[in-house]
mmCIF file of C-alpha atoms in Angstrom:
data_model
loop_
_atom_site.group_PDB
_atom_site.id
_atom_site.type_symbol
_atom_site.label_atom_id
_atom_site.label_comp_id
_atom_site.label_asym_id
_atom_site.label_seq_id
_atom_site.Cartn_x
_atom_site.Cartn_y
_atom_site.Cartn_z
ATOM 1 C CA MET S 1143 97.924 121.615 70.973
ATOM 2 C CA SER S 1144 101.752 121.435 70.789
ATOM 3 C CA ILE S 1145 103.700 121.695 74.030
ATOM 4 C CA LEU S 1146 105.093 125.132 73.147
ATOM 5 C CA LYS S 1147 101.632 126.451 72.241
ATOM 6 C CA ASP S 1148 100.301 125.130 75.545
ATOM 7 C CA LEU S 1149 103.157 126.818 77.424
ATOM 8 C CA GLU S 1150 102.464 130.000 75.485
ATOM 9 C CA PHE S 1151 98.755 129.924 76.404
ATOM 10 C CA ARG S 1152 99.757 129.510 80.047
ATOM 11 C CA GLY S 1153 102.195 132.428 79.886
ATOM 12 C CA LEU S 1154 105.126 130.145 80.666
ATOM 13 C CA LEU S 1155 107.444 131.098 77.801
ATOM 14 C CA HIS S 1156 109.565 133.993 79.044
ATOM 15 C CA GLN S 1157 112.643 133.561 76.837
ATOM 16 C CA ILE S 1158 113.539 130.962 74.228
ATOM 17 C CA THR S 1159 116.710 130.719 72.160
ATOM 18 C CA ASP S 1160 115.163 129.436 68.917
ATOM 19 C CA ARG S 1161 111.378 129.059 68.975
ATOM 20 C CA GLU S 1162 111.035 127.804 65.420
ATOM 21 C CA GLY S 1163 113.922 125.345 65.689
ATOM 22 C CA LEU S 1164 112.747 123.953 69.027
ATOM 23 C CA ASP S 1165 109.156 123.658 67.864
ATOM 24 C CA LYS S 1166 110.326 121.630 64.869
ATOM 25 C CA LYS S 1167 112.523 119.376 67.000
ATOM 26 C CA LEU S 1168 109.754 118.737 69.518
ATOM 27 C CA SER S 1169 107.334 117.798 66.740
ATOM 28 C CA GLU S 1170 109.779 115.401 65.058
ATOM 29 C CA GLU S 1171 111.373 113.495 67.951
ATOM 30 C CA ARG S 1172 111.260 112.629 71.625
ATOM 31 C CA VAL S 1173 113.411 115.296 73.266
ATOM 32 C CA VAL S 1174 115.444 114.999 76.468
ATOM 33 C CA LEU S 1175 115.347 118.132 78.621
ATOM 34 C CA TYR S 1176 116.505 119.020 82.104
ATOM 35 C CA CYS S 1177 116.106 121.470 84.941
ATOM 36 C CA GLY S 1178 118.383 121.797 87.951
ATOM 37 C CA PHE S 1179 117.439 122.207 91.608
ATOM 38 C CA ASP S 1180 120.181 123.137 94.070
ATOM 39 C CA PRO S 1181 119.764 121.835 97.639
ATOM 40 C CA THR S 1182 119.780 125.113 99.589
ATOM 41 C CA ALA S 1183 117.448 123.654 102.257
ATOM 42 C CA ASP S 1184 116.009 120.269 103.206
ATOM 43 C CA SER S 1185 112.923 120.998 101.101
ATOM 44 C CA LEU S 1186 111.964 122.826 97.947
ATOM 45 C CA HIS S 1187 109.434 125.653 98.281
ATOM 46 C CA ILE S 1188 106.711 126.693 95.878
ATOM 47 C CA GLY S 1189 109.150 128.901 93.986
ATOM 48 C CA SER S 1190 110.440 125.615 92.504
ATOM 49 C CA LEU S 1191 106.966 124.366 91.619
ATOM 50 C CA LEU S 1192 106.761 126.145 88.263
ATOM 51 C CA PRO S 1193 109.820 124.444 86.686
ATOM 52 C CA ILE S 1194 108.890 121.082 88.267
ATOM 53 C CA LEU S 1195 105.415 121.193 86.743
ATOM 54 C CA THR S 1196 106.865 122.369 83.417
ATOM 55 C CA LEU S 1197 109.032 119.227 83.343
ATOM 56 C CA ARG S 1198 105.840 117.270 83.985
ATOM 57 C CA ARG S 1199 104.086 119.039 81.096
ATOM 58 C CA PHE S 1200 106.899 118.028 78.746
ATOM 59 C CA GLN S 1201 106.694 114.417 79.942
ATOM 60 C CA LEU S 1202 102.928 114.333 79.403
ATOM 61 C CA ALA S 1203 103.645 115.576 75.861
ATOM 62 C CA GLY S 1204 105.876 112.519 75.306
ATOM 63 C CA HIS S 1205 109.334 113.912 76.062
ATOM 64 C CA ILE S 1206 111.954 112.757 78.591
ATOM 65 C CA PRO S 1207 112.579 114.966 81.635
ATOM 66 C CA LEU S 1208 115.766 114.870 83.686
ATOM 67 C CA ALA S 1209 115.446 116.327 87.189
ATOM 68 C CA LEU S 1210 118.931 117.345 88.266
ATOM 69 C CA VAL S 1211 119.724 117.697 91.957
ATOM 70 C CA GLY S 1212 122.715 120.008 92.407
ATOM 71 C CA GLY S 1213 124.701 117.978 94.912
ATOM 72 C CA GLY S 1214 127.852 119.509 93.391
ATOM 73 C CA THR S 1215 126.740 123.041 92.531
ATOM 74 C CA GLY S 1216 124.945 123.203 95.877
ATOM 75 C CA LEU S 1217 128.375 123.198 97.503
ATOM 76 C CA ILE S 1218 129.228 126.379 95.558
ATOM 77 C CA GLY S 1219 126.115 128.565 95.494
ATOM 78 C CA ASP S 1220 124.373 130.247 92.574
ATOM 79 C CA PRO S 1221 124.715 134.062 92.587
ATOM 80 C CA SER S 1222 121.657 134.458 90.335
ATOM 81 C CA GLY S 1223 119.087 136.721 91.925
ATOM 82 C CA LYS S 1224 121.114 137.075 95.130
ATOM 83 C CA ALA S 1225 122.362 140.416 96.416
ATOM 84 C CA ASN S 1226 124.912 138.838 98.760
ATOM 85 C CA GLU S 1227 127.188 135.822 98.939
ATOM 86 C CA ARG S 1228 125.508 132.609 100.030
ATOM 87 C CA THR S 1229 126.564 130.797 103.183
ATOM 88 C CA LEU S 1230 128.447 127.654 102.183
ATOM 89 C CA ASN S 1231 127.107 124.411 103.627
ATOM 90 C CA GLY S 1232 129.170 121.333 104.399
ATOM 91 C CA PRO S 1233 129.199 118.182 102.209
ATOM 92 C CA GLU S 1234 127.196 116.126 104.732
ATOM 93 C CA VAL S 1235 124.453 118.764 104.916
ATOM 94 C CA VAL S 1236 124.243 119.173 101.137
ATOM 95 C CA GLU S 1237 124.165 115.403 100.632
ATOM 96 C CA ALA S 1238 121.284 115.020 103.107
ATOM 97 C CA TRP S 1239 119.367 117.883 101.520
ATOM 98 C CA SER S 1240 120.002 116.431 98.045
ATOM 99 C CA GLN S 1241 118.406 113.134 99.062
ATOM 100 C CA SER S 1242 115.400 114.933 100.532
ATOM 101 C CA ILE S 1243 114.907 116.933 97.332
ATOM 102 C CA LYS S 1244 115.265 113.787 95.225
ATOM 103 C CA ASN S 1245 112.376 112.276 97.163
ATOM 104 C CA GLN S 1246 110.248 115.365 96.576
ATOM 105 C CA LEU S 1247 110.919 115.500 92.847
ATOM 106 C CA SER S 1248 109.936 111.847 92.467
ATOM 107 C CA ARG S 1249 106.349 112.755 93.416
ATOM 108 C CA PHE S 1250 105.822 114.894 90.328
ATOM 109 C CA LEU S 1251 107.396 112.925 87.490
ATOM 110 C CA ASP S 1252 106.785 109.396 86.228
ATOM 111 C CA PHE S 1253 109.863 107.242 86.791
ATOM 112 C CA SER S 1254 108.179 103.995 85.688
ATOM 113 C CA THR S 1255 110.562 101.724 83.815
ATOM 114 C CA ASP S 1256 107.788 100.373 81.591
ATOM 115 C CA ILE S 1257 107.239 103.615 79.669
ATOM 116 C CA GLU S 1258 109.374 104.923 76.816
ATOM 117 C CA ASN S 1259 109.765 108.427 78.208
ATOM 118 C CA SER S 1260 110.542 107.547 81.807
ATOM 119 C CA ALA S 1261 111.883 110.467 83.835
ATOM 120 C CA GLU S 1262 115.307 110.246 85.454
ATOM 121 C CA LEU S 1263 116.871 111.783 88.531
ATOM 122 C CA VAL S 1264 120.517 112.799 88.245
ATOM 123 C CA ASN S 1265 122.942 114.383 90.704
ATOM 124 C CA ASN S 1266 125.719 116.599 89.326
ATOM 125 C CA TYR S 1267 128.003 115.634 92.199
ATOM 126 C CA ASP S 1268 128.457 112.363 90.293
ATOM 127 C CA TRP S 1269 130.608 114.170 87.714
ATOM 128 C CA LEU S 1270 131.569 117.437 89.415
ATOM 129 C CA GLY S 1271 132.848 115.682 92.547
ATOM 130 C CA SER S 1272 135.609 113.877 90.674
ATOM 131 C CA LEU S 1273 136.770 116.758 88.451
ATOM 132 C CA ASN S 1274 140.497 117.419 88.189
ATOM 133 C CA VAL S 1275 140.957 121.182 88.565
ATOM 134 C CA ILE S 1276 143.794 121.430 86.005
ATOM 135 C CA GLU S 1277 141.902 119.461 83.364
ATOM 136 C CA PHE S 1278 138.721 121.392 84.072
ATOM 137 C CA LEU S 1279 140.418 124.771 83.649
ATOM 138 C CA ARG S 1280 142.156 123.639 80.450
ATOM 139 C CA ASP S 1281 139.243 121.818 78.806
ATOM 140 C CA VAL S 1282 136.247 123.818 80.022
ATOM 141 C CA GLY S 1283 137.464 127.110 81.484
ATOM 142 C CA LYS S 1284 139.280 128.080 78.283
ATOM 143 C CA ASN S 1285 135.904 128.353 76.510
ATOM 144 C CA PHE S 1286 134.829 131.300 78.665
ATOM 145 C CA THR S 1287 136.267 134.788 78.571
ATOM 146 C CA VAL S 1288 136.049 136.942 81.668
ATOM 147 C CA ASN S 1289 134.406 139.690 79.607
ATOM 148 C CA TYR S 1290 131.676 137.241 78.521
ATOM 149 C CA MET S 1291 130.995 136.206 82.117
ATOM 150 C CA LEU S 1292 131.000 139.777 83.433
ATOM 151 C CA ALA S 1293 128.282 140.693 80.938
ATOM 152 C CA LYS S 1294 125.836 138.184 82.428
ATOM 153 C CA ASP S 1295 123.196 139.693 84.724
ATOM 154 C CA SER S 1296 123.889 137.233 87.554
ATOM 155 C CA VAL S 1297 127.485 138.483 87.738
ATOM 156 C CA ASP S 1298 127.032 142.110 86.654
ATOM 157 C CA SER S 1299 124.462 142.769 89.401
ATOM 158 C CA ARG S 1300 127.007 141.719 92.013
ATOM 159 C CA ILE S 1301 130.057 143.608 90.774
ATOM 160 C CA THR S 1302 129.507 146.704 92.912
ATOM 161 C CA LYS S 1303 129.093 144.689 96.132
ATOM 162 C CA GLY S 1304 131.661 142.100 95.168
ATOM 163 C CA ILE S 1305 131.472 138.458 94.138
ATOM 164 C CA SER S 1306 133.841 135.689 95.168
ATOM 165 C CA PHE S 1307 135.676 133.573 92.616
ATOM 166 C CA THR S 1308 133.668 130.631 94.007
ATOM 167 C CA GLU S 1309 130.306 132.067 92.969
ATOM 168 C CA PHE S 1310 131.818 133.625 89.840
ATOM 169 C CA SER S 1311 132.691 130.103 88.683
ATOM 170 C CA TYR S 1312 129.140 128.796 89.188
ATOM 171 C CA MET S 1313 128.200 129.670 85.600
ATOM 172 C CA ILE S 1314 130.941 127.439 84.237
ATOM 173 C CA LEU S 1315 129.906 124.527 86.442
ATOM 174 C CA GLN S 1316 126.271 124.756 85.339
ATOM 175 C CA SER S 1317 127.396 125.019 81.717
ATOM 176 C CA TYR S 1318 129.421 121.867 82.234
ATOM 177 C CA ASP S 1319 126.306 120.134 83.595
ATOM 178 C CA PHE S 1320 124.479 120.889 80.348
ATOM 179 C CA LEU S 1321 127.426 119.654 78.285
ATOM 180 C CA LYS S 1322 127.715 116.470 80.339
ATOM 181 C CA LEU S 1323 124.004 115.687 80.022
ATOM 182 C CA ASN S 1324 124.164 116.470 76.313
ATOM 183 C CA GLU S 1325 127.013 113.996 75.844
ATOM 184 C CA THR S 1326 125.737 111.212 78.122
ATOM 185 C CA LYS S 1327 121.931 111.556 77.962
ATOM 186 C CA ASN S 1328 121.434 113.259 74.577
ATOM 187 C CA CYS S 1329 119.872 116.181 76.455
ATOM 188 C CA SER S 1330 119.241 119.122 74.128
ATOM 189 C CA VAL S 1331 117.027 121.470 76.170
ATOM 190 C CA GLN S 1332 117.517 123.200 79.504
ATOM 191 C CA ILE S 1333 114.681 125.001 81.239
ATOM 192 C CA GLY S 1334 114.850 127.283 84.260
ATOM 193 C CA GLY S 1335 113.610 130.456 85.876
ATOM 194 C CA SER S 1336 114.168 133.798 84.188
ATOM 195 C CA ASP S 1337 117.170 134.438 86.465
ATOM 196 C CA GLN S 1338 118.874 131.410 84.865
ATOM 197 C CA TRP S 1339 119.024 132.868 81.342
ATOM 198 C CA GLY S 1340 122.702 133.792 81.611
ATOM 199 C CA ASN S 1341 123.698 130.362 82.922
ATOM 200 C CA ILE S 1342 121.606 128.568 80.298
ATOM 201 C CA THR S 1343 122.988 130.536 77.353
ATOM 202 C CA ALA S 1344 126.512 129.990 78.681
ATOM 203 C CA GLY S 1345 125.808 126.250 78.555
ATOM 204 C CA LEU S 1346 124.623 126.564 74.968
ATOM 205 C CA GLU S 1347 127.873 128.349 74.092
ATOM 206 C CA LEU S 1348 129.922 125.549 75.652
ATOM 207 C CA ILE S 1349 127.975 122.835 73.823
ATOM 208 C CA GLY S 1350 128.370 124.739 70.565
ATOM 209 C CA LYS S 1351 132.147 124.965 71.015
ATOM 210 C CA SER S 1352 132.601 121.397 72.241
ATOM 211 C CA THR S 1353 130.203 119.309 70.115
ATOM 212 C CA ASP S 1354 128.233 119.236 66.889
ATOM 213 C CA SER S 1355 124.957 119.093 68.849
ATOM 214 C CA ARG S 1356 122.262 121.718 68.634
ATOM 215 C CA ALA S 1357 120.793 122.683 71.976
ATOM 216 C CA PHE S 1358 118.085 125.044 73.201
ATOM 217 C CA GLY S 1359 117.251 127.095 76.260
ATOM 218 C CA VAL S 1360 113.870 128.089 77.688
ATOM 219 C CA THR S 1361 113.185 130.260 80.714
ATOM 220 C CA LEU S 1362 109.972 130.626 82.697
ATOM 221 C CA PRO S 1363 108.613 133.914 84.056
ATOM 222 C CA LEU S 1364 109.300 135.158 87.546
ATOM 223 C CA VAL S 1365 106.109 134.553 89.537
ATOM 224 C CA THR S 1366 104.852 137.790 91.080
ATOM 225 C CA LYS S 1367 101.632 138.891 92.765
ATOM 226 C CA SER S 1368 99.590 141.729 91.324
ATOM 227 C CA ASP S 1369 99.815 143.713 94.568
ATOM 228 C CA GLY S 1370 103.608 143.736 94.442
ATOM 229 C CA GLN S 1371 104.100 141.312 97.335
ATOM 230 C CA LYS S 1372 106.564 138.466 96.939
ATOM 231 C CA PHE S 1373 104.995 135.229 95.778
ATOM 232 C CA GLY S 1374 105.311 132.204 98.064
ATOM 233 C CA LYS S 1375 105.833 134.166 101.267
ATOM 234 C CA THR S 1376 103.437 134.617 104.186
ATOM 235 C CA GLU S 1377 103.744 136.148 107.632
ATOM 236 C CA GLY S 1378 104.824 132.706 108.815
ATOM 237 C CA GLY S 1379 107.582 132.453 106.202
ATOM 238 C CA ALA S 1380 108.042 130.468 102.983
ATOM 239 C CA ILE S 1381 105.490 127.967 101.698
ATOM 240 C CA TRP S 1382 107.334 124.639 101.489
ATOM 241 C CA LEU S 1383 106.559 121.455 99.566
ATOM 242 C CA ASP S 1384 107.385 119.385 102.656
ATOM 243 C CA ALA S 1385 104.220 118.652 104.661
ATOM 244 C CA ASN S 1386 106.229 118.799 107.895
ATOM 245 C CA LYS S 1387 107.279 122.392 107.172
ATOM 246 C CA THR S 1388 104.007 123.626 105.640
ATOM 247 C CA SER S 1389 101.033 121.406 106.459
ATOM 248 C CA PRO S 1390 98.594 120.446 103.673
ATOM 249 C CA TYR S 1391 95.923 122.568 105.383
ATOM 250 C CA GLN S 1392 98.216 125.628 105.461
ATOM 251 C CA PHE S 1393 99.212 124.884 101.870
ATOM 252 C CA TYR S 1394 95.551 124.692 100.791
ATOM 253 C CA GLN S 1395 94.726 127.931 102.603
ATOM 254 C CA PHE S 1396 97.624 129.731 100.901
ATOM 255 C CA TRP S 1397 96.202 128.991 97.447
ATOM 256 C CA LEU S 1398 92.617 129.585 98.574
ATOM 257 C CA GLY S 1399 93.627 133.119 99.556
ATOM 258 C CA THR S 1400 94.775 134.007 96.024
ATOM 259 C CA ALA S 1401 93.508 137.391 94.833
ATOM 260 C CA ASP S 1402 91.056 137.602 91.920
ATOM 261 C CA ASN S 1403 93.686 139.511 89.938
ATOM 262 C CA ASP S 1404 96.099 136.557 90.211
ATOM 263 C CA VAL S 1405 93.946 133.440 90.250
ATOM 264 C CA ILE S 1406 93.560 132.839 86.498
ATOM 265 C CA ARG S 1407 97.274 133.344 85.899
ATOM 266 C CA PHE S 1408 98.084 130.915 88.707
ATOM 267 C CA LEU S 1409 95.587 128.364 87.355
ATOM 268 C CA LYS S 1410 97.490 128.483 84.066
ATOM 269 C CA TYR S 1411 100.858 128.221 85.800
ATOM 270 C CA PHE S 1412 100.234 125.604 88.469
ATOM 271 C CA THR S 1413 97.389 123.338 87.335
ATOM 272 C CA PHE S 1414 96.689 121.039 84.414
ATOM 273 C CA GLU S 1415 93.174 122.339 83.852
ATOM 274 C CA SER S 1416 92.242 122.618 80.165
ATOM 275 C CA GLN S 1417 92.125 125.878 78.255
ATOM 276 C CA GLU S 1418 88.326 125.586 78.075
ATOM 277 C CA GLU S 1419 87.976 125.119 81.845
ATOM 278 C CA ILE S 1420 90.332 128.001 82.620
ATOM 279 C CA GLU S 1421 88.430 130.287 80.256
ATOM 280 C CA ARG S 1422 85.159 129.235 81.936
ATOM 281 C CA LEU S 1423 86.588 130.065 85.360
ATOM 282 C CA GLU S 1424 87.906 133.377 84.049
ATOM 283 C CA ALA S 1425 84.384 134.323 82.961
ATOM 284 C CA GLU S 1426 83.102 133.192 86.390
ATOM 285 C CA VAL S 1427 85.589 135.468 88.184
ATOM 286 C CA ALA S 1428 84.515 138.419 86.048
ATOM 287 C CA ALA S 1429 80.805 137.747 86.597
ATOM 288 C CA GLN S 1430 80.819 136.628 90.252
ATOM 289 C CA PRO S 1431 84.118 137.541 91.943
ATOM 290 C CA GLY S 1432 82.764 136.855 95.423
ATOM 291 C CA LYS S 1433 81.987 133.223 94.611
ATOM 292 C CA ARG S 1434 85.722 132.356 94.518
ATOM 293 C CA GLU S 1435 85.161 129.160 92.527
ATOM 294 C CA ALA S 1436 88.461 129.649 90.684
ATOM 295 C CA GLN S 1437 90.359 129.890 93.990
ATOM 296 C CA LYS S 1438 88.762 126.647 95.195
ATOM 297 C CA VAL S 1439 89.787 124.845 92.008
ATOM 298 C CA LEU S 1440 93.328 126.243 92.268
ATOM 299 C CA ALA S 1441 93.717 125.270 95.944
ATOM 300 C CA ARG S 1442 92.252 121.804 95.365
ATOM 301 C CA GLU S 1443 94.317 120.947 92.293
ATOM 302 C CA VAL S 1444 97.689 122.206 93.567
ATOM 303 C CA THR S 1445 97.253 120.618 97.011
ATOM 304 C CA LYS S 1446 96.371 117.286 95.404
ATOM 305 C CA LEU S 1447 99.375 117.530 93.078
ATOM 306 C CA VAL S 1448 101.822 118.247 95.892
ATOM 307 C CA HIS S 1449 100.400 116.269 98.817
ATOM 308 C CA GLY S 1450 98.025 113.681 97.337
ATOM 309 C CA GLY S 1451 94.312 112.940 97.587
ATOM 310 C CA GLU S 1452 94.160 111.939 101.273
ATOM 311 C CA ALA S 1453 95.948 115.114 102.395
ATOM 312 C CA LEU S 1454 93.586 117.182 100.248
ATOM 313 C CA GLU S 1455 90.549 115.528 101.847
ATOM 314 C CA SER S 1456 91.957 116.295 105.295
ATOM 315 C CA ALA S 1457 92.582 119.935 104.333
ATOM 316 C CA LEU S 1458 89.007 120.214 103.016
ATOM 317 C CA ASN S 1459 87.659 118.616 106.202
ATOM 318 C CA ILE S 1460 89.563 121.082 108.398
ATOM 319 C CA THR S 1461 88.442 124.018 106.277
ATOM 320 C CA SER S 1462 84.797 122.924 106.455
ATOM 321 C CA ALA S 1463 84.961 122.290 110.219
ATOM 322 C CA LEU S 1464 86.470 125.688 110.987
ATOM 323 C CA PHE S 1465 84.005 127.477 108.714
ATOM 324 C CA SER S 1466 80.981 125.751 110.259
ATOM 325 C CA GLY S 1467 82.332 125.680 113.813
ATOM 326 C CA ASP S 1468 81.921 121.888 113.960
ATOM 327 C CA ILE S 1469 85.459 121.243 115.152
ATOM 328 C CA GLN S 1470 84.403 118.138 117.088
ATOM 329 C CA SER S 1471 84.499 116.253 113.780
ATOM 330 C CA LEU S 1472 88.266 116.774 113.516
ATOM 331 C CA SER S 1473 90.675 113.936 114.206
ATOM 332 C CA ARG S 1474 93.636 114.330 116.559
ATOM 333 C CA VAL S 1475 96.009 114.760 113.603
ATOM 334 C CA GLU S 1476 93.715 117.320 111.976
ATOM 335 C CA ILE S 1477 93.508 119.298 115.217
ATOM 336 C CA GLU S 1478 97.299 119.436 115.432
ATOM 337 C CA GLU S 1479 97.477 120.537 111.796
ATOM 338 C CA ALA S 1480 94.676 123.105 111.922
ATOM 339 C CA PHE S 1481 95.888 124.802 115.101
ATOM 340 C CA LYS S 1482 99.603 124.429 114.538
ATOM 341 C CA ASP S 1483 100.212 128.188 114.563
ATOM 342 C CA VAL S 1484 97.794 129.342 117.268
ATOM 343 C CA PRO S 1485 98.952 130.069 120.828
ATOM 344 C CA SER S 1486 99.166 126.763 122.690
ATOM 345 C CA THR S 1487 99.454 125.761 126.345
ATOM 346 C CA THR S 1488 100.278 122.387 127.877
ATOM 347 C CA LEU S 1489 98.613 121.541 131.213
ATOM 348 C CA GLU S 1490 99.493 118.793 133.641
ATOM 349 C CA GLN S 1491 96.438 119.450 135.833
ATOM 350 C CA ASP S 1492 93.398 117.451 134.794
ATOM 351 C CA ASP S 1493 90.772 119.877 136.079
ATOM 352 C CA VAL S 1494 91.056 123.671 135.854
ATOM 353 C CA ALA S 1495 88.378 126.326 136.152
ATOM 354 C CA LEU S 1496 87.599 127.877 132.772
ATOM 355 C CA ILE S 1497 87.852 131.387 134.267
ATOM 356 C CA ASP S 1498 91.449 130.671 135.322
ATOM 357 C CA LEU S 1499 92.264 128.857 132.076
ATOM 358 C CA LEU S 1500 91.316 131.869 129.949
ATOM 359 C CA ILE S 1501 93.922 133.900 131.834
ATOM 360 C CA SER S 1502 96.671 131.263 131.667
ATOM 361 C CA VAL S 1503 96.334 130.785 127.894
ATOM 362 C CA GLY S 1504 96.270 134.550 127.246
ATOM 363 C CA ALA S 1505 92.651 134.758 126.083
ATOM 364 C CA SER S 1506 91.655 137.180 128.857
ATOM 365 C CA PRO S 1507 93.833 139.545 130.928
ATOM 366 C CA SER S 1508 91.997 139.146 134.267
ATOM 367 C CA LYS S 1509 89.359 137.158 136.154
ATOM 368 C CA ARG S 1510 86.944 140.040 135.774
ATOM 369 C CA GLN S 1511 87.385 140.009 131.989
ATOM 370 C CA SER S 1512 87.141 136.207 131.937
ATOM 371 C CA ARG S 1513 83.775 136.315 133.719
ATOM 372 C CA GLN S 1514 82.544 139.049 131.407
ATOM 373 C CA ASP S 1515 83.632 137.112 128.298
ATOM 374 C CA ILE S 1516 81.905 133.938 129.493
ATOM 375 C CA GLU S 1517 78.689 135.689 130.532
ATOM 376 C CA SER S 1518 78.475 137.593 127.242
ATOM 377 C CA GLY S 1519 78.799 134.399 125.174
ATOM 378 C CA ALA S 1520 82.160 135.380 123.682
ATOM 379 C CA VAL S 1521 83.820 132.073 124.640
ATOM 380 C CA THR S 1522 83.436 128.725 122.893
ATOM 381 C CA VAL S 1523 85.209 125.543 123.922
ATOM 382 C CA ASN S 1524 85.501 122.689 121.447
ATOM 383 C CA GLY S 1525 83.010 124.470 119.201
ATOM 384 C CA VAL S 1526 80.350 124.900 121.908
ATOM 385 C CA LYS S 1527 79.468 128.258 123.486
ATOM 386 C CA VAL S 1528 80.065 128.216 127.252
ATOM 387 C CA THR S 1529 78.206 130.642 129.567
ATOM 388 C CA ASP S 1530 78.559 128.721 132.840
ATOM 389 C CA LEU S 1531 80.924 130.609 135.178
ATOM 390 C CA GLU S 1532 81.523 127.407 137.167
ATOM 391 C CA ALA S 1533 82.651 125.374 134.122
ATOM 392 C CA THR S 1534 85.867 123.347 134.438
ATOM 393 C CA THR S 1535 88.036 121.600 131.887
ATOM 394 C CA LYS S 1536 86.958 118.185 133.161
ATOM 395 C CA GLN S 1537 83.313 118.994 132.458
ATOM 396 C CA LEU S 1538 84.084 120.383 129.020
ATOM 397 C CA GLY S 1539 85.671 117.175 127.748
ATOM 398 C CA ARG S 1540 88.505 116.637 125.292
ATOM 399 C CA LEU S 1541 88.968 116.460 121.543
ATOM 400 C CA GLY S 1542 91.210 113.634 120.361
ATOM 401 C CA ASP S 1543 91.508 112.596 124.050
ATOM 402 C CA SER S 1544 93.995 115.415 124.682
ATOM 403 C CA TYR S 1545 92.828 118.824 123.463
ATOM 404 C CA LEU S 1546 90.646 121.785 124.317
ATOM 405 C CA ILE S 1547 90.154 124.403 121.636
ATOM 406 C CA ILE S 1548 89.147 127.771 123.032
ATOM 407 C CA ARG S 1549 87.831 130.573 120.870
ATOM 408 C CA ARG S 1550 87.338 134.078 122.204
ATOM 409 C CA GLY S 1551 85.402 136.267 119.808
ATOM 410 C CA LYS S 1552 85.345 135.278 116.166
ATOM 411 C CA LYS S 1553 89.001 134.686 115.322
ATOM 412 C CA ASN S 1554 91.091 134.318 118.486
ATOM 413 C CA TYR S 1555 91.885 130.633 118.926
ATOM 414 C CA PHE S 1556 93.899 128.987 121.727
ATOM 415 C CA LEU S 1557 94.942 125.336 121.926
ATOM 416 C CA VAL S 1558 95.222 123.548 125.270
ATOM 417 C CA LYS S 1559 96.918 120.169 125.427
ATOM 418 C CA PHE S 1560 96.657 117.954 128.503
ATOM 419 C CA GLU S 1561 99.603 115.774 129.404
#
């Protein structure tokens, strides 16, 4: 299957400037393509995963991906998809975030020097940082009319609220990136999210006016959930690719919770499962929706892609332990990861009565309620039901030498750490 047909099967072709011409070019030669990622935080989130994995798909098909970190454009701010002006970050902050994002991107693409289609990381600050403003306005700015720029959705949607000249100029800078990569790397394709269509086509216009090269643009669909909720957001905030911001266990659970109405689409988008396997899972969802096999495959494959095999095994171990109640099998690190977001209390005292502890951690409002909860069997400590009213923390032991995990009822967890 050709790369474009595979993308089409997966629903990843939203817009394309010349399908027939690009298909022909991809079949006849090794093509260089790029996608840009502006450093707006110290980590990418899963909203960036679709274009990253699309670059990977092109590389697996034999083409050469360029992952561009916007060290220069990140100092400006892209107005695309934003209702208000971005907060400008300082050069030191953007540089640090750029390096962090470079490290993340290197996990998804093959940068081996011993292959013919080795991927490459580039930073647009390398050429934008040294631009002479007069030369830039004369040589690049003259190719864009204000009317042309105003017609682009990224600008038009901001006209009523106002847009600064800084963000208004972003389109020209991104167009210049495409031109620069076309001239220096023979890059002929830019991919991006659907909100990047205006910026991409502006780059094609600039290349057409400045060179004899033929270039192409491809955009990917905006990822949405069938229930109308925003993709990649939870009650705890964004789902990040950095394990320190979203743990592998939390990451795995996010994908495991995918609705039946979304899971097949997300398998196509975010995994490298074959068409046959995806169609098998689709039939499984239709026949046995409660089995959730497709969700397990999705969670497993994406977690392994982003965090690696060891992190996936840890996430599976935590999931199994919490489901079975056998939390004593968890390591210290897994305990910290699994109960990262539950109410936690640090104690300096080595021995505390369980009745008093339930009050201090917020599990029970009073001693009377604590006694009632213990006597009724509603309290487990470290996975074991406790009904002894005289129980103390010293008798109950520790997990990982430092922790007590209290559960009141079925879902109310509390973490106690001893200094």
